PDB file of C-alpha atoms in Angstrom:
ATOM      1  CA  UNK A  58       0.069   0.051  -0.220  1.00 44.00           C
ATOM      2  CA  UNK A  59       2.968   2.497   0.435  1.00 43.00           C
ATOM      3  CA  UNK A  60       4.916   1.350  -2.323  1.00 40.00           C
ATOM      4  CA  UNK A  61       1.227   2.319  -4.202  1.00 48.00           C
ATOM      5  CA  UNK A  62       1.693   5.897  -2.793  1.00 45.00           C
ATOM      6  CA  UNK A  63       5.184   6.884  -3.460  1.00 45.00           C
ATOM      7  CA  UNK A  64       5.053   4.525  -7.116  1.00 59.00           C
ATOM      8  CA  UNK A  65       1.514   4.396  -8.530  1.00 82.00           C
ATOM      9  CA  UNK A  66       0.835   2.634 -11.552  1.00 87.00           C
ATOM     10  CA  UNK A  67       0.641   4.736 -14.818  1.00 91.00           C
ATOM     11  CA  UNK A  68      -0.337   4.385 -18.124  1.00 92.00           C
ATOM     12  CA  UNK A  69       2.010   3.431 -20.863  1.00 90.00           C
ATOM     13  CA  UNK A  70       0.782   5.822 -23.287  1.00 92.00           C
ATOM     14  CA  UNK A  71      -0.112   8.827 -21.171  1.00 93.00           C
ATOM     15  CA  UNK A  72       1.598   8.678 -17.618  1.00 93.00           C
ATOM     16  CA  UNK A  73      -1.602   8.938 -15.617  1.00 94.00           C
ATOM     17  CA  UNK A  74      -2.396   7.211 -12.502  1.00 94.00           C
ATOM     18  CA  UNK A  75      -4.023   4.116 -12.811  1.00 93.00           C
ATOM     19  CA  UNK A  76      -5.501   1.038 -11.436  1.00 91.00           C
ATOM     20  CA  UNK A  77      -2.801  -1.941 -10.678  1.00 83.00           C
ATOM     21  CA  UNK A  78      -4.804  -4.085 -13.151  1.00 85.00           C
ATOM     22  CA  UNK A  79      -4.895  -2.194 -16.197  1.00 89.00           C
ATOM     23  CA  UNK A  80      -2.596  -1.084 -18.402  1.00 90.00           C
ATOM     24  CA  UNK A  81      -3.522   2.005 -19.855  1.00 93.00           C
ATOM     25  CA  UNK A  82      -6.483   4.548 -19.002  1.00 95.00           C
ATOM     26  CA  UNK A  83      -9.759   4.899 -20.554  1.00 95.00           C
ATOM     27  CA  UNK A  84      -8.686   7.405 -22.947  1.00 95.00           C
ATOM     28  CA  UNK A  85      -5.419   5.613 -24.241  1.00 95.00           C
ATOM     29  CA  UNK A  86      -7.736   2.166 -24.243  1.00 95.00           C
ATOM     30  CA  UNK A  87     -10.027   4.301 -26.613  1.00 95.00           C
ATOM     31  CA  UNK A  88      -7.194   4.880 -28.999  1.00 95.00           C
ATOM     32  CA  UNK A  89      -6.104   1.293 -29.513  1.00 96.00           C
ATOM     33  CA  UNK A  90      -6.968  -0.013 -33.053  1.00 95.00           C
ATOM     34  CA  UNK A  91      -8.577  -3.177 -32.412  1.00 96.00           C
ATOM     35  CA  UNK A  92      -8.812  -5.286 -35.418  1.00 96.00           C
ATOM     36  CA  UNK A  93     -12.053  -6.910 -35.233  1.00 93.00           C
ATOM     37  CA  UNK A  94     -11.299  -9.813 -37.234  1.00 95.00           C
ATOM     38  CA  UNK A  95     -13.167 -12.866 -37.141  1.00 93.00           C
ATOM     39  CA  UNK A  96     -10.942 -16.082 -36.203  1.00 94.00           C
ATOM     40  CA  UNK A  97     -12.901 -18.151 -38.792  1.00 89.00           C
ATOM     41  CA  UNK A  98     -13.279 -15.156 -41.547  1.00 92.00           C
ATOM     42  CA  UNK A  99     -11.732 -14.164 -44.672  1.00 95.00           C
ATOM     43  CA  UNK A 100      -9.532 -11.210 -43.056  1.00 96.00           C
ATOM     44  CA  UNK A 101      -6.560  -9.460 -43.670  1.00 96.00           C
ATOM     45  CA  UNK A 102      -3.732 -11.476 -41.645  1.00 97.00           C
ATOM     46  CA  UNK A 103      -5.204 -14.620 -43.332  1.00 97.00           C
ATOM     47  CA  UNK A 104      -4.655 -13.596 -46.659  1.00 97.00           C
ATOM     48  CA  UNK A 105      -1.184 -12.514 -45.955  1.00 97.00           C
ATOM     49  CA  UNK A 106      -0.475 -16.005 -43.870  1.00 97.00           C
ATOM     50  CA  UNK A 107      -2.175 -17.829 -46.662  1.00 97.00           C
ATOM     51  CA  UNK A 108       1.201 -16.248 -49.055  1.00 97.00           C
ATOM     52  CA  UNK A 109       2.990 -18.355 -47.047  1.00 97.00           C
ATOM     53  CA  UNK A 110       1.820 -21.463 -46.507  1.00 97.00           C
ATOM     54  CA  UNK A 111      -1.818 -23.317 -46.182  1.00 97.00           C
ATOM     55  CA  UNK A 112      -3.145 -21.737 -43.099  1.00 98.00           C
ATOM     56  CA  UNK A 113      -6.662 -22.854 -41.532  1.00 97.00           C
ATOM     57  CA  UNK A 114      -7.828 -19.475 -40.007  1.00 97.00           C
ATOM     58  CA  UNK A 115      -5.915 -16.808 -38.557  1.00 97.00           C
ATOM     59  CA  UNK A 116      -6.648 -13.406 -35.872  1.00 97.00           C
ATOM     60  CA  UNK A 117      -4.856 -10.872 -34.784  1.00 97.00           C
ATOM     61  CA  UNK A 118      -6.088  -8.797 -31.861  1.00 97.00           C
ATOM     62  CA  UNK A 119      -4.458  -5.171 -32.835  1.00 97.00           C
ATOM     63  CA  UNK A 120      -2.944  -3.452 -35.838  1.00 96.00           C
ATOM     64  CA  UNK A 121       0.627  -2.511 -35.106  1.00 94.00           C
ATOM     65  CA  UNK A 122       1.289   1.062 -35.894  1.00 89.00           C
ATOM     66  CA  UNK A 123       4.465   3.578 -35.661  1.00 86.00           C
ATOM     67  CA  UNK A 124       3.795   5.790 -32.226  1.00 85.00           C
ATOM     68  CA  UNK A 125       0.522   3.880 -31.623  1.00 91.00           C
ATOM     69  CA  UNK A 126      -0.628   2.740 -28.228  1.00 95.00           C
ATOM     70  CA  UNK A 127      -0.097  -1.171 -29.556  1.00 94.00           C
ATOM     71  CA  UNK A 128       3.154  -0.521 -30.252  1.00 93.00           C
ATOM     72  CA  UNK A 129       3.922   0.650 -26.520  1.00 92.00           C
ATOM     73  CA  UNK A 130       1.995  -2.204 -25.110  1.00 93.00           C
ATOM     74  CA  UNK A 131       4.006  -4.813 -27.030  1.00 92.00           C
ATOM     75  CA  UNK A 132       7.552  -2.879 -26.411  1.00 89.00           C
ATOM     76  CA  UNK A 133       6.596  -3.360 -22.787  1.00 87.00           C
ATOM     77  CA  UNK A 134       6.039  -6.756 -23.072  1.00 86.00           C
ATOM     78  CA  UNK A 135       9.041  -8.047 -24.779  1.00 79.00           C
ATOM     79  CA  UNK A 136      11.933  -5.304 -23.760  1.00 76.00           C
ATOM     80  CA  UNK A 137      10.544  -4.047 -19.850  1.00 70.00           C
ATOM     81  CA  UNK A 138       9.957  -7.362 -18.281  1.00 64.00           C
ATOM     82  CA  UNK A 139       6.102  -6.351 -18.167  1.00 71.00           C
ATOM     83  CA  UNK A 140       4.942 -10.451 -17.357  1.00 70.00           C
ATOM     84  CA  UNK A 141       1.291  -8.819 -16.724  1.00 81.00           C
ATOM     85  CA  UNK A 142       0.596  -7.577 -19.765  1.00 90.00           C
ATOM     86  CA  UNK A 143       1.059 -11.046 -21.698  1.00 89.00           C
ATOM     87  CA  UNK A 144      -2.148 -11.671 -19.269  1.00 90.00           C
ATOM     88  CA  UNK A 145      -4.091  -8.769 -19.627  1.00 92.00           C
ATOM     89  CA  UNK A 146      -3.266  -9.258 -23.795  1.00 95.00           C
ATOM     90  CA  UNK A 147      -5.112 -12.897 -23.486  1.00 95.00           C
ATOM     91  CA  UNK A 148      -8.183 -10.969 -21.476  1.00 95.00           C
ATOM     92  CA  UNK A 149      -8.338  -8.802 -24.661  1.00 96.00           C
ATOM     93  CA  UNK A 150      -8.451 -11.839 -26.661  1.00 97.00           C
ATOM     94  CA  UNK A 151     -10.807 -13.813 -24.573  1.00 96.00           C
ATOM     95  CA  UNK A 152     -13.091 -11.162 -24.589  1.00 96.00           C
ATOM     96  CA  UNK A 153     -12.905 -10.710 -28.474  1.00 96.00           C
ATOM     97  CA  UNK A 154     -12.053 -14.082 -29.985  1.00 96.00           C
ATOM     98  CA  UNK A 155     -14.817 -16.892 -30.822  1.00 93.00           C
ATOM     99  CA  UNK A 156     -13.369 -19.871 -32.167  1.00 92.00           C
ATOM    100  CA  UNK A 157     -16.688 -20.825 -33.378  1.00 83.00           C
ATOM    101  CA  UNK A 158     -16.152 -24.688 -33.500  1.00 86.00           C
ATOM    102  CA  UNK A 159     -13.036 -24.580 -35.080  1.00 91.00           C
ATOM    103  CA  UNK A 160     -11.309 -25.002 -31.912  1.00 95.00           C
ATOM    104  CA  UNK A 161      -7.253 -25.973 -32.184  1.00 97.00           C
ATOM    105  CA  UNK A 162      -5.879 -28.906 -30.372  1.00 98.00           C
ATOM    106  CA  UNK A 163      -2.742 -27.608 -29.446  1.00 98.00           C
ATOM    107  CA  UNK A 164      -1.160 -23.913 -28.600  1.00 98.00           C
ATOM    108  CA  UNK A 165       2.462 -23.062 -29.490  1.00 97.00           C
ATOM    109  CA  UNK A 166       4.207 -20.294 -29.342  1.00 95.00           C
ATOM    110  CA  UNK A 167       7.585 -18.586 -31.348  1.00 93.00           C
ATOM    111  CA  UNK A 168      10.530 -19.680 -28.980  1.00 89.00           C
ATOM    112  CA  UNK A 169      12.946 -17.852 -28.101  1.00 81.00           C
ATOM    113  CA  UNK A 170      16.682 -18.945 -28.141  1.00 73.00           C
ATOM    114  CA  UNK A 171      18.022 -19.971 -24.754  1.00 65.00           C
ATOM    115  CA  UNK A 172      20.387 -17.867 -24.496  1.00 78.00           C
ATOM    116  CA  UNK A 173      17.863 -14.689 -25.033  1.00 69.00           C
ATOM    117  CA  UNK A 174      15.235 -16.474 -22.673  1.00 67.00           C
ATOM    118  CA  UNK A 175      18.333 -16.172 -20.185  1.00 65.00           C
ATOM    119  CA  UNK A 176      18.784 -12.272 -21.191  1.00 68.00           C
ATOM    120  CA  UNK A 177      15.173 -11.453 -20.692  1.00 68.00           C
ATOM    121  CA  UNK A 178      14.527 -13.563 -18.015  1.00 65.00           C
ATOM    122  CA  UNK A 179      11.214 -14.921 -19.939  1.00 65.00           C
ATOM    123  CA  UNK A 180       9.383 -15.852 -22.801  1.00 78.00           C
ATOM    124  CA  UNK A 181       7.116 -12.847 -23.380  1.00 79.00           C
ATOM    125  CA  UNK A 182       4.630 -15.512 -24.933  1.00 90.00           C
ATOM    126  CA  UNK A 183       4.215 -17.654 -22.186  1.00 90.00           C
ATOM    127  CA  UNK A 184       1.749 -16.274 -19.606  1.00 88.00           C
ATOM    128  CA  UNK A 185      -0.375 -15.046 -22.830  1.00 93.00           C
ATOM    129  CA  UNK A 186      -0.276 -19.057 -24.738  1.00 95.00           C
ATOM    130  CA  UNK A 187      -1.217 -20.163 -20.140  1.00 95.00           C
ATOM    131  CA  UNK A 188      -3.638 -17.635 -19.623  1.00 95.00           C
ATOM    132  CA  UNK A 189      -5.258 -18.729 -23.058  1.00 97.00           C
ATOM    133  CA  UNK A 190      -4.714 -22.410 -22.859  1.00 97.00           C
ATOM    134  CA  UNK A 191      -6.563 -21.820 -19.597  1.00 96.00           C
ATOM    135  CA  UNK A 192      -9.654 -20.167 -20.485  1.00 96.00           C
ATOM    136  CA  UNK A 193     -10.446 -21.839 -23.721  1.00 97.00           C
ATOM    137  CA  UNK A 194      -9.507 -25.693 -22.425  1.00 97.00           C
ATOM    138  CA  UNK A 195      -6.659 -26.151 -25.224  1.00 97.00           C
ATOM    139  CA  UNK A 196      -3.723 -27.613 -24.205  1.00 98.00           C
ATOM    140  CA  UNK A 197      -0.360 -25.695 -24.555  1.00 97.00           C
ATOM    141  CA  UNK A 198       3.519 -27.022 -25.677  1.00 95.00           C
ATOM    142  CA  UNK A 199       6.100 -24.698 -25.087  1.00 93.00           C
ATOM    143  CA  UNK A 200       9.097 -27.666 -26.134  1.00 93.00           C
ATOM    144  CA  UNK A 201       7.432 -28.934 -29.353  1.00 95.00           C
ATOM    145  CA  UNK A 202       9.751 -26.253 -31.373  1.00 94.00           C
ATOM    146  CA  UNK A 203      13.132 -24.992 -30.875  1.00 92.00           C
ATOM    147  CA  UNK A 204      15.281 -22.172 -31.887  1.00 90.00           C
ATOM    148  CA  UNK A 205      18.184 -23.258 -33.374  1.00 87.00           C
ATOM    149  CA  UNK A 206      20.442 -20.115 -34.042  1.00 80.00           C
ATOM    150  CA  UNK A 207      20.585 -16.302 -31.414  1.00 72.00           C
ATOM    151  CA  UNK A 208      20.029 -13.830 -33.168  1.00 67.00           C
ATOM    152  CA  UNK A 209      19.437  -9.853 -32.073  1.00 60.00           C
ATOM    153  CA  UNK A 210      16.073  -8.606 -31.887  1.00 55.00           C
ATOM    154  CA  UNK A 211      13.678  -8.628 -35.243  1.00 52.00           C
ATOM    155  CA  UNK A 212      13.127  -4.736 -34.174  1.00 51.00           C
ATOM    156  CA  UNK A 213      16.909  -3.979 -34.836  1.00 50.00           C
ATOM    157  CA  UNK A 214      17.329  -6.182 -37.756  1.00 50.00           C
ATOM    158  CA  UNK A 215      17.104  -4.560 -41.496  1.00 54.00           C
ATOM    159  CA  UNK A 216      14.425  -6.108 -43.866  1.00 53.00           C
ATOM    160  CA  UNK A 217      17.191  -8.389 -45.463  1.00 54.00           C
ATOM    161  CA  UNK A 218      18.168 -10.251 -42.169  1.00 51.00           C
ATOM    162  CA  UNK A 219      14.423 -10.355 -41.215  1.00 48.00           C
ATOM    163  CA  UNK A 220      13.821 -12.167 -44.079  1.00 49.00           C
ATOM    164  CA  UNK A 221      16.325 -14.971 -43.562  1.00 55.00           C
ATOM    165  CA  UNK A 222      14.843 -17.685 -41.492  1.00 60.00           C
ATOM    166  CA  UNK A 223      16.240 -20.562 -42.946  1.00 68.00           C
ATOM    167  CA  UNK A 224      16.860 -23.257 -40.496  1.00 80.00           C
ATOM    168  CA  UNK A 225      16.311 -21.119 -37.733  1.00 89.00           C
ATOM    169  CA  UNK A 226      13.777 -23.475 -36.097  1.00 93.00           C
ATOM    170  CA  UNK A 227      13.224 -26.712 -35.435  1.00 93.00           C
ATOM    171  CA  UNK A 228      10.760 -29.338 -34.445  1.00 94.00           C
ATOM    172  CA  UNK A 229      11.555 -31.601 -31.320  1.00 94.00           C
ATOM    173  CA  UNK A 230       9.182 -34.110 -32.166  1.00 92.00           C
ATOM    174  CA  UNK A 231       6.913 -35.518 -35.089  1.00 91.00           C
ATOM    175  CA  UNK A 232       3.094 -35.207 -34.490  1.00 93.00           C
ATOM    176  CA  UNK A 233       0.679 -35.818 -36.166  1.00 95.00           C
ATOM    177  CA  UNK A 234      -3.157 -35.145 -37.004  1.00 96.00           C
ATOM    178  CA  UNK A 235      -3.101 -32.175 -34.797  1.00 97.00           C
ATOM    179  CA  UNK A 236      -4.623 -28.438 -35.505  1.00 98.00           C
ATOM    180  CA  UNK A 237      -1.656 -26.238 -33.959  1.00 98.00           C
ATOM    181  CA  UNK A 238      -2.581 -22.585 -33.154  1.00 98.00           C
ATOM    182  CA  UNK A 239       0.762 -20.752 -33.683  1.00 98.00           C
ATOM    183  CA  UNK A 240       0.960 -17.699 -31.089  1.00 97.00           C
ATOM    184  CA  UNK A 241       3.307 -14.903 -31.801  1.00 95.00           C
ATOM    185  CA  UNK A 242       3.291 -11.426 -30.539  1.00 94.00           C
ATOM    186  CA  UNK A 243       4.008  -9.440 -33.825  1.00 95.00           C
ATOM    187  CA  UNK A 244       3.011 -10.261 -37.640  1.00 96.00           C
ATOM    188  CA  UNK A 245       5.468  -8.251 -40.030  1.00 94.00           C
ATOM    189  CA  UNK A 246       7.065 -10.517 -42.407  1.00 94.00           C
ATOM    190  CA  UNK A 247       5.198 -13.569 -41.855  1.00 95.00           C
ATOM    191  CA  UNK A 248       8.635 -15.396 -42.265  1.00 93.00           C
ATOM    192  CA  UNK A 249       8.790 -16.625 -39.115  1.00 93.00           C
ATOM    193  CA  UNK A 250       5.564 -17.884 -38.469  1.00 96.00           C
ATOM    194  CA  UNK A 251       6.241 -19.650 -42.025  1.00 96.00           C
ATOM    195  CA  UNK A 252       8.915 -21.184 -40.857  1.00 95.00           C
ATOM    196  CA  UNK A 253       7.622 -22.900 -38.113  1.00 96.00           C
ATOM    197  CA  UNK A 254       4.512 -23.453 -39.882  1.00 97.00           C
ATOM    198  CA  UNK A 255       5.940 -25.595 -42.293  1.00 96.00           C
ATOM    199  CA  UNK A 256       7.930 -27.402 -40.157  1.00 95.00           C
ATOM    200  CA  UNK A 257       5.035 -28.731 -38.582  1.00 96.00           C
ATOM    201  CA  UNK A 258       3.062 -28.908 -41.717  1.00 96.00           C
ATOM    202  CA  UNK A 259       6.144 -31.447 -42.797  1.00 93.00           C
ATOM    203  CA  UNK A 260       6.123 -33.731 -39.733  1.00 91.00           C
ATOM    204  CA  UNK A 261       2.796 -35.093 -40.290  1.00 89.00           C
ATOM    205  CA  UNK A 262      -0.962 -34.618 -41.141  1.00 91.00           C
ATOM    206  CA  UNK A 263      -1.114 -31.326 -39.666  1.00 97.00           C
ATOM    207  CA  UNK A 264      -3.232 -28.189 -39.658  1.00 97.00           C
ATOM    208  CA  UNK A 265      -1.925 -24.588 -38.374  1.00 98.00           C
ATOM    209  CA  UNK A 266      -3.696 -21.455 -37.905  1.00 98.00           C
ATOM    210  CA  UNK A 267      -2.136 -18.603 -36.316  1.00 98.00           C
ATOM    211  CA  UNK A 268      -2.711 -16.128 -33.717  1.00 98.00           C
ATOM    212  CA  UNK A 269      -0.829 -12.850 -32.513  1.00 97.00           C
ATOM    213  CA  UNK A 270      -1.158  -9.650 -30.302  1.00 96.00           C
ATOM    214  CA  UNK A 271      -0.725  -7.564 -33.501  1.00 96.00           C
ATOM    215  CA  UNK A 272      -0.173  -6.996 -37.011  1.00 96.00           C
ATOM    216  CA  UNK A 273       1.791  -4.600 -38.777  1.00 93.00           C
ATOM    217  CA  UNK A 274      -0.085  -2.049 -41.104  1.00 83.00           C
TER     218      UNK A 274
END
């Protein structure tokens, strides 16, 4: 209580004092550009995925724009060790996403290299994935996909290097007859998701869908 008086929680966008269980104030929340996509219908992220690999369904929570509230939210999650951000984003997803009788069999998040995970202290997608798993009653696997190479953050790479994902990931266990929901924070070029999707598709007669917190526009 005393710490709350001296170090109150503040909106990550405008710095207003807010309750501890939220990220942004009501005014800034209204500035977030949610996509309002339907998971099972055609939408922009599904069309972009279809150019890269066979995708069942796809969903993005927010649009990822320059100097936007959504960009600041993702930055807090990835680079400032704000693990609670993942739980709050999962809550926003749960309020909006209906699988419409096309619920996947397994949730799989994009892995970090062990060295990078040690540097950050956690994988920003784990709590997010686990919260979705609990709410939708879908099992998750954090160990199904392995990142083979350590690399600098995507945000620090130029476009040429962001497109290079050859041999970046491998599957740790052959699976088949599964509908996998691949989970990532931001969909930019789609090459990371595509590389993992092909590893899953090659493993057996599997299907892949995609869920991301935000998509680049």
